[in-house]
Short mmCIF file of C-alpha atoms in Angstrom, two decimals:
data_model
loop_
_atom_site.label_atom_id
_atom_site.label_comp_id
_atom_site.label_asym_id
_atom_site.label_seq_id
_atom_site.Cartn_x
_atom_site.Cartn_y
_atom_site.Cartn_z
CA UNK U 966 20.75 17.81 7.97
CA UNK U 967 17.94 18.68 10.47
CA UNK U 968 14.39 18.45 8.98
CA UNK U 969 13.59 21.95 9.46
CA UNK U 970 16.72 23.09 7.43
CA UNK U 971 15.93 20.94 4.42
CA UNK U 972 13.65 23.65 2.98
CA UNK U 973 16.37 26.05 3.31
CA UNK U 974 18.82 23.73 1.36
CA UNK U 975 15.93 23.17 -1.23
CA UNK U 976 15.78 26.94 -1.82
CA UNK U 977 19.51 27.22 -2.57
CA UNK U 978 19.15 24.44 -5.13
CA UNK U 979 16.42 26.35 -6.57
CA UNK U 980 14.74 23.46 -8.77
CA UNK U 981 11.77 22.28 -6.82
CA UNK U 982 8.33 23.03 -8.12
CA UNK U 983 4.73 21.45 -7.70
CA UNK U 984 2.58 21.50 -10.75
CA UNK U 985 -1.33 20.48 -10.56
CA UNK U 986 -3.95 19.88 -13.41
CA UNK U 987 -6.02 22.65 -11.89
CA UNK U 988 -3.49 25.36 -10.62
CA UNK U 989 -0.62 25.23 -12.93
CA UNK U 990 2.95 25.32 -11.53
CA UNK U 991 4.25 26.92 -8.43
CA UNK U 992 7.98 27.39 -7.75
CA UNK U 993 9.54 27.63 -4.85
CA UNK U 994 9.28 31.04 -3.94
CA UNK U 995 5.62 30.77 -4.48
CA UNK U 996 5.36 28.17 -2.01
CA UNK U 997 7.79 29.73 0.61
CA UNK U 998 5.58 32.74 0.68
CA UNK U 999 2.34 30.82 1.42
CA UNK U 1000 4.11 29.12 4.11
CA UNK U 1001 5.16 32.16 5.64
CA UNK U 1002 1.54 33.22 5.43
CA UNK U 1003 0.10 30.34 7.28
CA UNK U 1004 3.01 30.46 9.92
CA UNK U 1005 1.60 34.03 10.63
CA UNK U 1006 -1.88 32.84 10.60
CA UNK U 1007 -0.74 30.02 13.21
CA UNK U 1008 0.87 32.54 15.55
CA UNK U 1009 -2.15 34.66 15.52
CA UNK U 1010 -4.26 31.92 16.52
CA UNK U 1011 -1.96 31.24 19.61
CA UNK U 1012 -0.37 28.00 18.26
CA UNK U 1013 2.87 26.96 20.07
CA UNK U 1014 5.28 24.13 19.60
CA UNK U 1015 4.02 20.72 20.14
CA UNK U 1016 0.41 21.87 19.32
CA UNK U 1017 -1.48 19.36 16.78
CA UNK U 1018 -2.63 20.64 13.35
CA UNK U 1019 -4.90 18.35 11.66
CA UNK U 1020 -4.70 18.34 7.95
CA UNK U 1021 -7.54 17.49 5.77
CA UNK U 1022 -6.72 17.64 1.92
CA UNK U 1023 -5.11 15.77 -0.87
CA UNK U 1024 -1.57 15.80 -2.42
CA UNK U 1025 -0.61 18.98 -3.72
CA UNK U 1026 0.48 22.54 -2.98
CA UNK U 1027 -1.79 22.96 0.17
CA UNK U 1028 -0.39 19.73 1.86
CA UNK U 1029 2.98 20.82 1.26
CA UNK U 1030 3.14 24.46 2.63
CA UNK U 1031 0.93 23.04 5.51
CA UNK U 1032 3.34 20.64 6.59
CA UNK U 1033 6.46 22.90 5.86
CA UNK U 1034 4.57 25.70 7.93
CA UNK U 1035 4.04 23.16 11.08
CA UNK U 1036 7.70 21.94 10.69
CA UNK U 1037 9.08 25.35 11.06
CA UNK U 1038 6.87 26.55 13.64
CA UNK U 1039 7.60 23.23 15.78
CA UNK U 1040 3.95 21.97 15.49
CA UNK U 1041 2.76 18.28 14.98
CA UNK U 1042 1.22 17.74 11.25
CA UNK U 1043 -1.63 15.16 11.25
CA UNK U 1044 -2.78 14.49 7.94
CA UNK U 1045 -6.07 12.41 7.79
CA UNK U 1046 -7.52 10.43 4.88
CA UNK U 1047 -10.09 12.45 2.83
CA UNK U 1048 -12.23 9.09 2.15
CA UNK U 1049 -12.95 8.77 5.86
CA UNK U 1050 -16.55 9.22 6.84
CA UNK U 1051 -17.40 11.82 9.39
CA UNK U 1052 -17.64 9.22 12.06
CA UNK U 1053 -14.25 7.98 11.75
CA UNK U 1054 -12.81 11.89 11.67
CA UNK U 1055 -14.53 12.35 14.86
CA UNK U 1056 -13.17 9.55 16.61
CA UNK U 1057 -9.71 10.51 15.24
CA UNK U 1058 -10.23 14.06 16.63
CA UNK U 1059 -11.02 12.58 20.09
CA UNK U 1060 -7.65 10.98 20.09
CA UNK U 1061 -5.37 13.44 18.74
CA UNK U 1062 -7.34 16.61 20.15
CA UNK U 1063 -5.92 18.69 17.28
CA UNK U 1064 -5.42 22.49 18.17
CA UNK U 1065 -5.73 23.85 14.64
CA UNK U 1066 -7.60 22.36 11.46
CA UNK U 1067 -6.28 23.17 7.90
CA UNK U 1068 -8.73 22.04 5.10
CA UNK U 1069 -8.90 22.90 1.31
CA UNK U 1070 -11.73 24.52 0.06
CA UNK U 1071 -15.18 23.48 0.38
CA UNK U 1072 -14.32 21.12 3.31
CA UNK U 1073 -13.95 23.64 6.14
CA UNK U 1074 -17.81 23.89 6.91
CA UNK U 1075 -17.82 20.38 7.42
CA UNK U 1076 -15.18 20.64 10.12
CA UNK U 1077 -17.00 23.33 12.02
CA UNK U 1078 -19.36 20.38 12.97
CA UNK U 1079 -17.00 17.78 13.61
CA UNK U 1080 -14.56 19.69 16.09
CA UNK U 1081 -16.45 22.54 17.60
CA UNK U 1082 -14.58 25.41 18.83
CA UNK U 1083 -11.17 24.37 16.93
CA UNK U 1084 -9.94 27.18 14.54
CA UNK U 1085 -10.38 26.19 10.86
CA UNK U 1086 -7.78 27.55 8.23
CA UNK U 1087 -8.68 27.32 4.52
CA UNK U 1088 -5.47 26.88 2.21
CA UNK U 1089 -6.25 27.08 -1.46
CA UNK U 1090 -3.93 28.16 -4.60
CA UNK U 1091 -1.27 30.70 -3.87
CA UNK U 1092 -0.31 33.42 -5.89
CA UNK U 1093 2.69 33.46 -7.82
CA UNK U 1094 5.63 35.44 -7.08
CA UNK U 1095 9.07 36.23 -8.27
CA UNK U 1096 12.65 36.84 -6.58
CA UNK U 1097 14.32 34.56 -4.37
CA UNK U 1098 12.31 32.88 -1.47
CA UNK U 1099 13.30 33.84 2.38
CA UNK U 1100 12.71 31.59 4.85
CA UNK U 1101 12.36 32.82 8.19
CA UNK U 1102 14.27 30.91 11.04
CA UNK U 1103 12.61 27.76 12.31
CA UNK U 1104 11.57 27.54 15.83
CA UNK U 1105 14.21 25.34 17.70
CA UNK U 1106 13.03 21.90 18.55
CA UNK U 1107 15.13 18.68 19.32
CA UNK U 1108 15.45 15.83 16.91
CA UNK U 1109 13.17 13.85 19.13
CA UNK U 1110 10.14 16.12 19.15
CA UNK U 1111 7.07 14.92 17.02
CA UNK U 1112 6.90 15.97 13.81
CA UNK U 1113 3.77 14.10 12.54
CA UNK U 1114 1.09 11.82 13.42
CA UNK U 1115 0.21 9.23 10.83
CA UNK U 1116 -2.41 6.49 11.34
CA UNK U 1117 -1.43 3.16 10.24
CA UNK U 1118 -3.47 1.50 7.39
CA UNK U 1119 -5.66 -0.78 9.92
CA UNK U 1120 -5.40 -3.48 7.71
CA UNK U 1121 -4.94 -5.81 10.63
CA UNK U 1122 -7.43 -4.25 12.99
CA UNK U 1123 -8.10 -0.45 14.58
CA UNK U 1124 -5.66 2.00 13.18
CA UNK U 1125 -2.91 3.12 15.65
CA UNK U 1126 -1.41 6.60 15.46
CA UNK U 1127 2.27 6.57 14.96
CA UNK U 1128 4.34 9.46 16.42
CA UNK U 1129 7.29 10.39 14.06
CA UNK U 1130 9.81 12.82 15.20
CA UNK U 1131 11.91 15.14 13.27
CA UNK U 1132 14.90 13.12 13.30
CA UNK U 1133 12.89 10.11 12.12
CA UNK U 1134 11.28 12.02 9.29
CA UNK U 1135 14.58 13.79 8.12
CA UNK U 1136 16.46 10.25 8.24
CA UNK U 1137 13.75 8.22 6.24
CA UNK U 1138 14.24 11.21 3.43
CA UNK U 1139 17.53 10.62 3.27
CA UNK U 1140 17.55 7.16 2.76
CA UNK U 1141 15.03 7.79 0.00
CA UNK U 1142 17.84 9.91 -1.54
CA UNK U 1143 20.30 7.18 -1.18
CA UNK U 1144 18.19 4.39 -2.36
CA UNK U 1145 16.81 5.66 -5.09
CA UNK U 1146 18.97 8.11 -6.85
CA UNK U 1147 16.58 10.70 -8.15
CA UNK U 1148 18.09 13.76 -9.55
CA UNK U 1149 17.24 17.56 -9.91
CA UNK U 1150 16.73 17.31 -13.67
CA UNK U 1151 13.87 14.63 -12.95
CA UNK U 1152 10.00 14.78 -12.64
CA UNK U 1153 8.40 12.91 -9.82
CA UNK U 1154 4.61 11.69 -9.95
CA UNK U 1155 4.11 10.25 -6.47
CA UNK U 1156 0.63 8.91 -6.22
CA UNK U 1157 0.49 8.11 -2.21
CA UNK U 1158 -1.62 10.82 -0.41
CA UNK U 1159 -0.02 12.72 2.50
CA UNK U 1160 -1.77 10.64 5.39
CA UNK U 1161 0.92 7.85 4.14
CA UNK U 1162 4.52 7.69 4.86
CA UNK U 1163 5.13 7.53 1.16
CA UNK U 1164 3.01 10.05 0.41
CA UNK U 1165 4.46 12.39 3.08
CA UNK U 1166 8.24 11.57 2.98
CA UNK U 1167 8.38 11.37 -0.85
CA UNK U 1168 6.66 14.45 -2.02
CA UNK U 1169 6.94 16.52 0.86
CA UNK U 1170 10.48 16.10 2.04
CA UNK U 1171 12.55 14.11 -0.39
CA UNK U 1172 11.37 15.89 -3.40
CA UNK U 1173 12.65 19.11 -2.26
CA UNK U 1174 15.66 17.87 -0.79
CA UNK U 1175 16.53 16.44 -4.03
CA UNK U 1176 15.22 19.70 -6.15
CA UNK U 1177 13.00 17.43 -8.36
CA UNK U 1178 9.84 18.81 -10.32
CA UNK U 1179 7.00 17.11 -8.79
CA UNK U 1180 3.57 16.45 -10.23
CA UNK U 1181 0.65 16.44 -7.74
CA UNK U 1182 -2.23 14.35 -9.33
CA UNK U 1183 -4.68 13.53 -6.24
CA UNK U 1184 -7.68 11.24 -6.31
CA UNK U 1185 -10.04 13.58 -7.68
CA UNK U 1186 -7.97 14.18 -10.50
CA UNK U 1187 -7.45 10.44 -11.69
CA UNK U 1188 -10.85 9.05 -12.14
CA UNK U 1189 -9.29 6.13 -14.04
CA UNK U 1190 -5.62 4.67 -14.76
CA UNK U 1191 -5.94 6.31 -18.25
CA UNK U 1192 -5.63 9.63 -16.58
CA UNK U 1193 -2.43 8.60 -14.89
CA UNK U 1194 -1.18 7.47 -18.13
CA UNK U 1195 -1.96 10.78 -19.77
CA UNK U 1196 0.07 12.57 -16.72
CA UNK U 1197 2.95 10.53 -17.30
CA UNK U 1198 3.26 11.39 -20.96
CA UNK U 1199 1.93 15.31 -20.83
CA UNK U 1200 4.42 15.99 -17.96
CA UNK U 1201 7.25 13.88 -19.14
CA UNK U 1202 7.57 12.02 -15.73
CA UNK U 1203 10.60 10.26 -15.03
CA UNK U 1204 9.48 8.51 -11.86
CA UNK U 1205 6.35 7.26 -10.60
CA UNK U 1206 5.37 6.03 -7.39
CA UNK U 1207 2.41 3.98 -7.15
CA UNK U 1208 0.35 1.25 -5.31
CA UNK U 1209 1.19 -2.38 -6.96
CA UNK U 1210 -2.93 -2.29 -8.07
CA UNK U 1211 -2.10 0.66 -10.33
CA UNK U 1212 0.63 -1.46 -12.13
CA UNK U 1213 -1.97 -4.00 -12.58
CA UNK U 1214 -4.34 -1.89 -13.95
CA UNK U 1215 -2.17 -0.56 -16.44
CA UNK U 1216 -1.20 -4.37 -17.57
CA UNK U 1217 -4.99 -4.91 -17.80
CA UNK U 1218 -5.14 -2.20 -20.51
CA UNK U 1219 -3.17 -4.04 -22.74
CA UNK U 1220 -2.84 -2.53 -26.07
CA UNK U 1221 -5.21 0.26 -25.08
CA UNK U 1222 -1.95 1.78 -23.54
CA UNK U 1223 0.97 2.38 -26.05
CA UNK U 1224 4.54 1.92 -24.49
CA UNK U 1225 5.12 5.28 -26.08
CA UNK U 1226 2.94 6.67 -23.67
CA UNK U 1227 5.26 5.84 -20.72
CA UNK U 1228 8.54 6.07 -22.55
CA UNK U 1229 9.82 9.31 -20.42
CA UNK U 1230 9.98 6.70 -17.20
CA UNK U 1231 13.17 5.65 -15.84
CA UNK U 1232 11.78 3.63 -12.95
CA UNK U 1233 8.28 2.76 -11.22
CA UNK U 1234 8.50 2.55 -7.60
CA UNK U 1235 5.92 0.19 -5.90
CA UNK U 1236 5.32 -0.37 -2.04
CA UNK U 1237 2.08 -0.24 0.23
CA UNK U 1238 1.00 -3.90 -0.74
CA UNK U 1239 2.25 -6.95 -2.24
CA UNK U 1240 3.80 -6.69 -5.61
CA UNK U 1241 3.68 -10.00 -7.64
CA UNK U 1242 6.81 -11.07 -9.84
CA UNK U 1243 4.26 -11.79 -12.82
CA UNK U 1244 3.00 -8.18 -12.88
CA UNK U 1245 6.30 -6.60 -12.95
CA UNK U 1246 7.49 -8.99 -15.78
CA UNK U 1247 4.52 -7.97 -17.71
CA UNK U 1248 4.70 -4.57 -17.29
CA UNK U 1249 8.59 -4.63 -18.19
CA UNK U 1250 8.12 -6.62 -21.07
CA UNK U 1251 5.68 -4.12 -22.49
CA UNK U 1252 7.65 -1.06 -21.83
CA UNK U 1253 11.06 -1.88 -20.63
CA UNK U 1254 10.70 0.11 -17.52
CA UNK U 1255 12.12 -1.39 -14.18
CA UNK U 1256 9.57 -1.73 -11.48
CA UNK U 1257 11.14 -1.14 -7.89
CA UNK U 1258 9.85 -3.06 -5.06
CA UNK U 1259 10.65 -1.15 -1.72
CA UNK U 1260 9.50 -2.20 1.77
CA UNK U 1261 8.60 -0.23 4.84
CA UNK U 1262 6.26 0.68 7.62
CA UNK U 1263 4.66 3.82 9.01
CA UNK U 1264 6.23 2.55 12.52
CA UNK U 1265 9.81 2.55 10.96
CA UNK U 1266 9.29 6.09 9.33
CA UNK U 1267 9.23 4.16 6.00
CA UNK U 1268 12.01 2.70 3.92
CA UNK U 1269 13.90 -0.28 5.24
CA UNK U 1270 14.62 -2.36 2.11
CA UNK U 1271 14.58 -1.62 -1.75
CA UNK U 1272 15.64 -3.05 -4.95
CA UNK U 1273 17.90 -1.06 -7.06
CA UNK U 1274 17.87 0.29 -10.50
CA UNK U 1275 21.39 -0.17 -11.67
CA UNK U 1276 21.22 -3.99 -10.91
CA UNK U 1277 17.57 -4.68 -11.36
CA UNK U 1278 16.34 -8.07 -12.80
CA UNK U 1279 12.91 -8.74 -13.60
CA UNK U 1280 13.37 -12.20 -12.40
CA UNK U 1281 13.92 -10.91 -8.82
CA UNK U 1282 11.13 -11.39 -6.68
CA UNK U 1283 12.78 -10.13 -3.45
CA UNK U 1284 12.31 -6.80 -1.92
CA UNK U 1285 16.06 -5.83 -2.00
CA UNK U 1286 18.76 -5.04 0.40
CA UNK U 1287 18.59 -3.04 3.52
CA UNK U 1288 18.52 0.88 3.36
CA UNK U 1289 20.12 2.99 5.92
CA UNK U 1290 19.06 0.28 8.87
CA UNK U 1291 20.42 -2.81 10.26
CA UNK U 1292 18.11 -5.85 9.66
CA UNK U 1293 17.84 -9.07 11.34
CA UNK U 1294 15.54 -12.37 11.02
CA UNK U 1295 14.15 -13.97 14.27
CA UNK U 1296 12.30 -17.15 14.66
CA UNK U 1297 9.61 -17.82 17.05
CA UNK U 1298 11.96 -18.81 19.89
CA UNK U 1299 14.08 -15.78 19.37
CA UNK U 1300 16.93 -17.07 17.52
CA UNK U 1301 18.70 -14.85 15.05
CA UNK U 1302 18.86 -16.65 11.61
CA UNK U 1303 21.15 -16.72 8.95
CA UNK U 1304 21.10 -16.89 5.36
CA UNK U 1305 18.06 -18.87 4.06
CA UNK U 1306 16.21 -19.08 7.38
CA UNK U 1307 12.75 -18.05 7.45
CA UNK U 1308 11.96 -15.40 10.64
CA UNK U 1309 10.26 -11.99 11.49
CA UNK U 1310 12.19 -9.17 10.10
CA UNK U 1311 13.45 -6.65 12.56
CA UNK U 1312 15.40 -3.31 11.91
CA UNK U 1313 17.23 -0.90 14.03
CA UNK U 1314 17.54 2.46 12.85
CA UNK U 1315 19.80 5.24 14.04
CA UNK U 1316 17.20 7.75 14.12
CA UNK U 1317 14.67 8.68 17.32
CA UNK U 1318 12.47 5.41 17.38
CA UNK U 1319 8.74 6.20 16.63
CA UNK U 1320 6.26 5.13 19.01
CA UNK U 1321 2.38 4.99 19.30
CA UNK U 1322 0.28 7.82 20.45
CA UNK U 1323 -0.79 7.19 24.16
CA UNK U 1324 -0.58 3.74 23.85
CA UNK U 1325 2.80 2.41 25.78
CA UNK U 1326 1.65 -1.13 25.77
CA UNK U 1327 1.43 -1.35 22.13
CA UNK U 1328 4.82 0.55 21.90
CA UNK U 1329 6.40 -1.86 24.10
CA UNK U 1330 5.06 -4.70 21.96
CA UNK U 1331 6.53 -3.24 19.02
CA UNK U 1332 10.10 -3.47 20.08
CA UNK U 1333 12.55 -6.38 21.30
CA UNK U 1334 14.98 -4.09 22.90
CA UNK U 1335 16.02 -1.54 20.39
CA UNK U 1336 15.02 -3.59 17.56
CA UNK U 1337 11.72 -2.72 16.04
CA UNK U 1338 9.41 -5.83 15.24
CA UNK U 1339 7.75 -5.61 11.52
CA UNK U 1340 5.64 -8.53 12.13
CA UNK U 1341 6.78 -9.62 8.47
CA UNK U 1342 8.08 -13.10 8.00
CA UNK U 1343 11.18 -12.84 5.63
CA UNK U 1344 13.85 -15.02 4.14
CA UNK U 1345 17.47 -13.75 3.40
CA UNK U 1346 19.42 -15.26 0.64
CA UNK U 1347 23.31 -15.43 0.36
CA UNK U 1348 23.42 -12.04 -1.68
CA UNK U 1349 21.71 -10.11 1.36
CA UNK U 1350 18.26 -9.82 -0.59
CA UNK U 1351 15.24 -10.32 1.50
CA UNK U 1352 11.95 -12.30 0.35
CA UNK U 1353 8.44 -11.56 1.81
CA UNK U 1354 6.92 -14.86 2.73
CA UNK U 1355 3.98 -13.62 4.90
CA UNK U 1356 3.21 -11.80 7.99
CA UNK U 1357 2.74 -13.04 11.56
CA UNK U 1358 -0.71 -13.60 12.52
CA UNK U 1359 -2.11 -13.78 8.91
CA UNK U 1360 -1.21 -17.10 8.01
CA UNK U 1361 -3.83 -19.85 7.35
CA UNK U 1362 -3.59 -22.67 9.70
CA UNK U 1363 -4.50 -25.62 7.63
CA UNK U 1364 -6.11 -29.11 9.53
CA UNK U 1365 -2.66 -30.76 8.80
CA UNK U 1366 -0.99 -27.88 10.94
CA UNK U 1367 0.74 -26.39 7.86
CA UNK U 1368 1.05 -22.43 8.04
CA UNK U 1369 -0.18 -21.27 4.66
CA UNK U 1370 0.65 -17.83 3.36
CA UNK U 1371 -2.43 -16.24 1.55
CA UNK U 1372 0.02 -13.86 -0.67
CA UNK U 1373 1.37 -16.79 -2.22
CA UNK U 1374 -2.40 -18.30 -3.23
CA UNK U 1375 -3.29 -14.82 -4.35
CA UNK U 1376 -0.35 -14.40 -6.80
CA UNK U 1377 -1.33 -17.71 -8.42
CA UNK U 1378 -5.05 -16.98 -8.78
CA UNK U 1379 -4.15 -13.56 -10.58
CA UNK U 1380 -2.12 -15.81 -12.95
CA UNK U 1381 -5.79 -16.56 -14.41
CA UNK U 1382 -6.99 -14.41 -17.39
CA UNK U 1383 -10.20 -13.68 -15.84
CA UNK U 1384 -9.07 -12.69 -12.58
CA UNK U 1385 -8.09 -8.89 -11.94
CA UNK U 1386 -7.65 -9.25 -8.21
CA UNK U 1387 -7.66 -12.16 -5.83
CA UNK U 1388 -7.51 -12.13 -2.04
CA UNK U 1389 -7.83 -15.43 0.35
CA UNK U 1390 -8.84 -15.74 3.82
CA UNK U 1391 -9.01 -18.60 6.37
CA UNK U 1392 -12.11 -19.61 7.96
CA UNK U 1393 -12.47 -21.71 11.03
CA UNK U 1394 -13.87 -25.08 10.14
CA UNK U 1395 -15.29 -28.07 12.22
CA UNK U 1396 -11.79 -29.73 12.38
CA UNK U 1397 -9.63 -27.36 14.47
CA UNK U 1398 -8.37 -25.76 11.17
CA UNK U 1399 -9.06 -23.22 8.87
CA UNK U 1400 -10.28 -23.54 5.34
CA UNK U 1401 -9.07 -21.40 2.70
CA UNK U 1402 -11.62 -18.89 0.85
CA UNK U 1403 -10.70 -17.11 -2.46
CA UNK U 1404 -12.41 -13.73 -2.96
CA UNK U 1405 -11.96 -12.71 -6.51
CA UNK U 1406 -12.80 -9.50 -8.73
CA UNK U 1407 -13.19 -10.51 -12.25
CA UNK U 1408 -13.97 -8.09 -15.57
CA UNK U 1409 -17.46 -9.08 -15.30
CA UNK U 1410 -17.23 -12.63 -15.98
CA UNK U 1411 -19.06 -15.09 -13.60
CA UNK U 1412 -17.21 -18.04 -11.85
CA UNK U 1413 -18.67 -21.32 -13.53
CA UNK U 1414 -18.06 -24.20 -12.22
CA UNK U 1415 -15.66 -25.33 -15.06
CA UNK U 1416 -13.77 -21.71 -13.90
CA UNK U 1417 -13.38 -23.10 -10.62
CA UNK U 1418 -12.15 -26.17 -11.52
CA UNK U 1419 -9.49 -24.17 -13.68
CA UNK U 1420 -8.74 -21.94 -10.63
CA UNK U 1421 -8.18 -25.07 -8.35
CA UNK U 1422 -5.89 -26.98 -10.70
CA UNK U 1423 -3.74 -23.82 -11.06
CA UNK U 1424 -3.12 -23.49 -7.56
CA UNK U 1425 -2.62 -27.21 -6.74
CA UNK U 1426 -0.07 -27.28 -9.85
CA UNK U 1427 1.91 -24.32 -8.38
CA UNK U 1428 1.62 -24.73 -4.61
CA UNK U 1429 0.10 -28.51 -3.92
CA UNK U 1430 -3.42 -29.66 -3.09
CA UNK U 1431 -3.07 -28.14 0.82
CA UNK U 1432 -3.31 -24.51 -0.71
CA UNK U 1433 -6.48 -25.23 -2.98
CA UNK U 1434 -9.28 -23.01 -1.78
CA UNK U 1435 -12.47 -24.92 -0.75
CA UNK U 1436 -14.74 -21.86 -1.71
CA UNK U 1437 -14.35 -19.22 -4.59
CA UNK U 1438 -16.63 -15.99 -4.36
CA UNK U 1439 -16.97 -13.23 -6.67
CA UNK U 1440 -17.10 -9.45 -5.71
CA UNK U 1441 -17.07 -6.22 -7.39
CA UNK U 1442 -14.56 -4.74 -5.09
CA UNK U 1443 -12.06 -5.94 -2.65
CA UNK U 1444 -11.94 -3.66 0.83
CA UNK U 1445 -8.35 -1.80 0.71
CA UNK U 1446 -6.79 1.05 2.40
CA UNK U 1447 -5.99 4.40 0.52
CA UNK U 1448 -2.57 2.94 -0.15
CA UNK U 1449 -4.05 -0.15 -1.83
CA UNK U 1450 -3.14 -2.36 1.01
CA UNK U 1451 -5.65 -5.09 1.37
CA UNK U 1452 -7.85 -4.88 4.68
CA UNK U 1453 -7.54 -8.38 5.61
CA UNK U 1454 -9.62 -8.03 8.92
CA UNK U 1455 -12.51 -6.76 6.91
CA UNK U 1456 -12.06 -9.61 3.95
CA UNK U 1457 -12.10 -12.29 7.10
CA UNK U 1458 -15.35 -10.78 8.59
CA UNK U 1459 -16.83 -10.63 5.10
CA UNK U 1460 -15.99 -14.30 4.26
CA UNK U 1461 -16.94 -15.12 7.78
CA UNK U 1462 -20.42 -13.76 7.61
CA UNK U 1463 -21.53 -15.28 4.12
#
């Protein structure tokens, strides 16, 4: 099924809707009418296929109708992170050169100064309508035509702009359908924002394809994790997609959250950052709800690996099995490895391959032939499950030439009762290696000498003395992207400047 025809299919199923705390529920008839209005406005503004539409807004009906108006008109949907300051937004505009800006109310005046001369359309709550939705014919574009520009998280450097085609997004949505088993009688709360691949694909494409009832809870409506729990309870949410940090915050609440508040959940899905097995075990023990770990990159149009609800095991620390892609592990010499070997995960998709905007050099380095290089080091067991070991270029090189994964140390540190979050980085030392520095967020406790000794002993007992941080620092918050992914480059700069 082509991307443009997913909406027509959803209208025949007829069960999809979006509800918000502020504007109530919008059925597909309401949404399609808004889509038609936006398409007409695009045409009156002179928009033509391949023009770029920058969207500045959070998850909800406005994102949905803008995306589908772009798809049906053959335009490129370019959602941006609403937390970005004007400086970064101005830089992005210089790179993608948007022909049209769509913004939610109250942010349109801001854009008049950021992109002078570019028409700004304001999209707010639509009117409720009755009857069967009628969708005008989409503009004909090939599967290779660009459908969306998404920025990478920038966790390892300057964000790149990934060009995702109509075929790539349609294929990614189908992989979600195949892997997750969502049904039309279910309710989805998808927390990732539309500028991320999980926010775009899950909420705006897979949800209508499956006909689920979708609940939008943008950041402005969830000041604490307790607001998320309340919405799960009130809306009887059956499927929750969230960053691992949300799971950890729920666990830290302990008895302040009753298991009955999460009783409607059939599964939680985590991606975008490292999910520690200890967190899934604590959550499952308290609620009985499985936590599905899945994996994908913006560059792969999302999901490549996933665990499965039907055979989920709380002791399974893997990323699961391949989903709709071919996968191989390759060592530094380029040799393809079998079970048990550790190497870079490379994937091959049947859909048109994504690429970086106006950056052929970076695009070329992204591929080994027709295999996409993920940059993640993994091990595959005899059952076909994949285990994440670390990321190429992010290992800490000790003076003993041992390559140390910071994620392993972080997972151990977060087992200590006072540690809410942990991040580990390597800092160059005088002996040609790197010293291990741990940055910690606590619940308000100070790092006493005794506590540092406890932390060192904990790491040594689990991973060995070569993995023990030489320095422990305290901070109020770790640098993270909107997805919850740790911004490791900023972390390295932070500890290097101390």
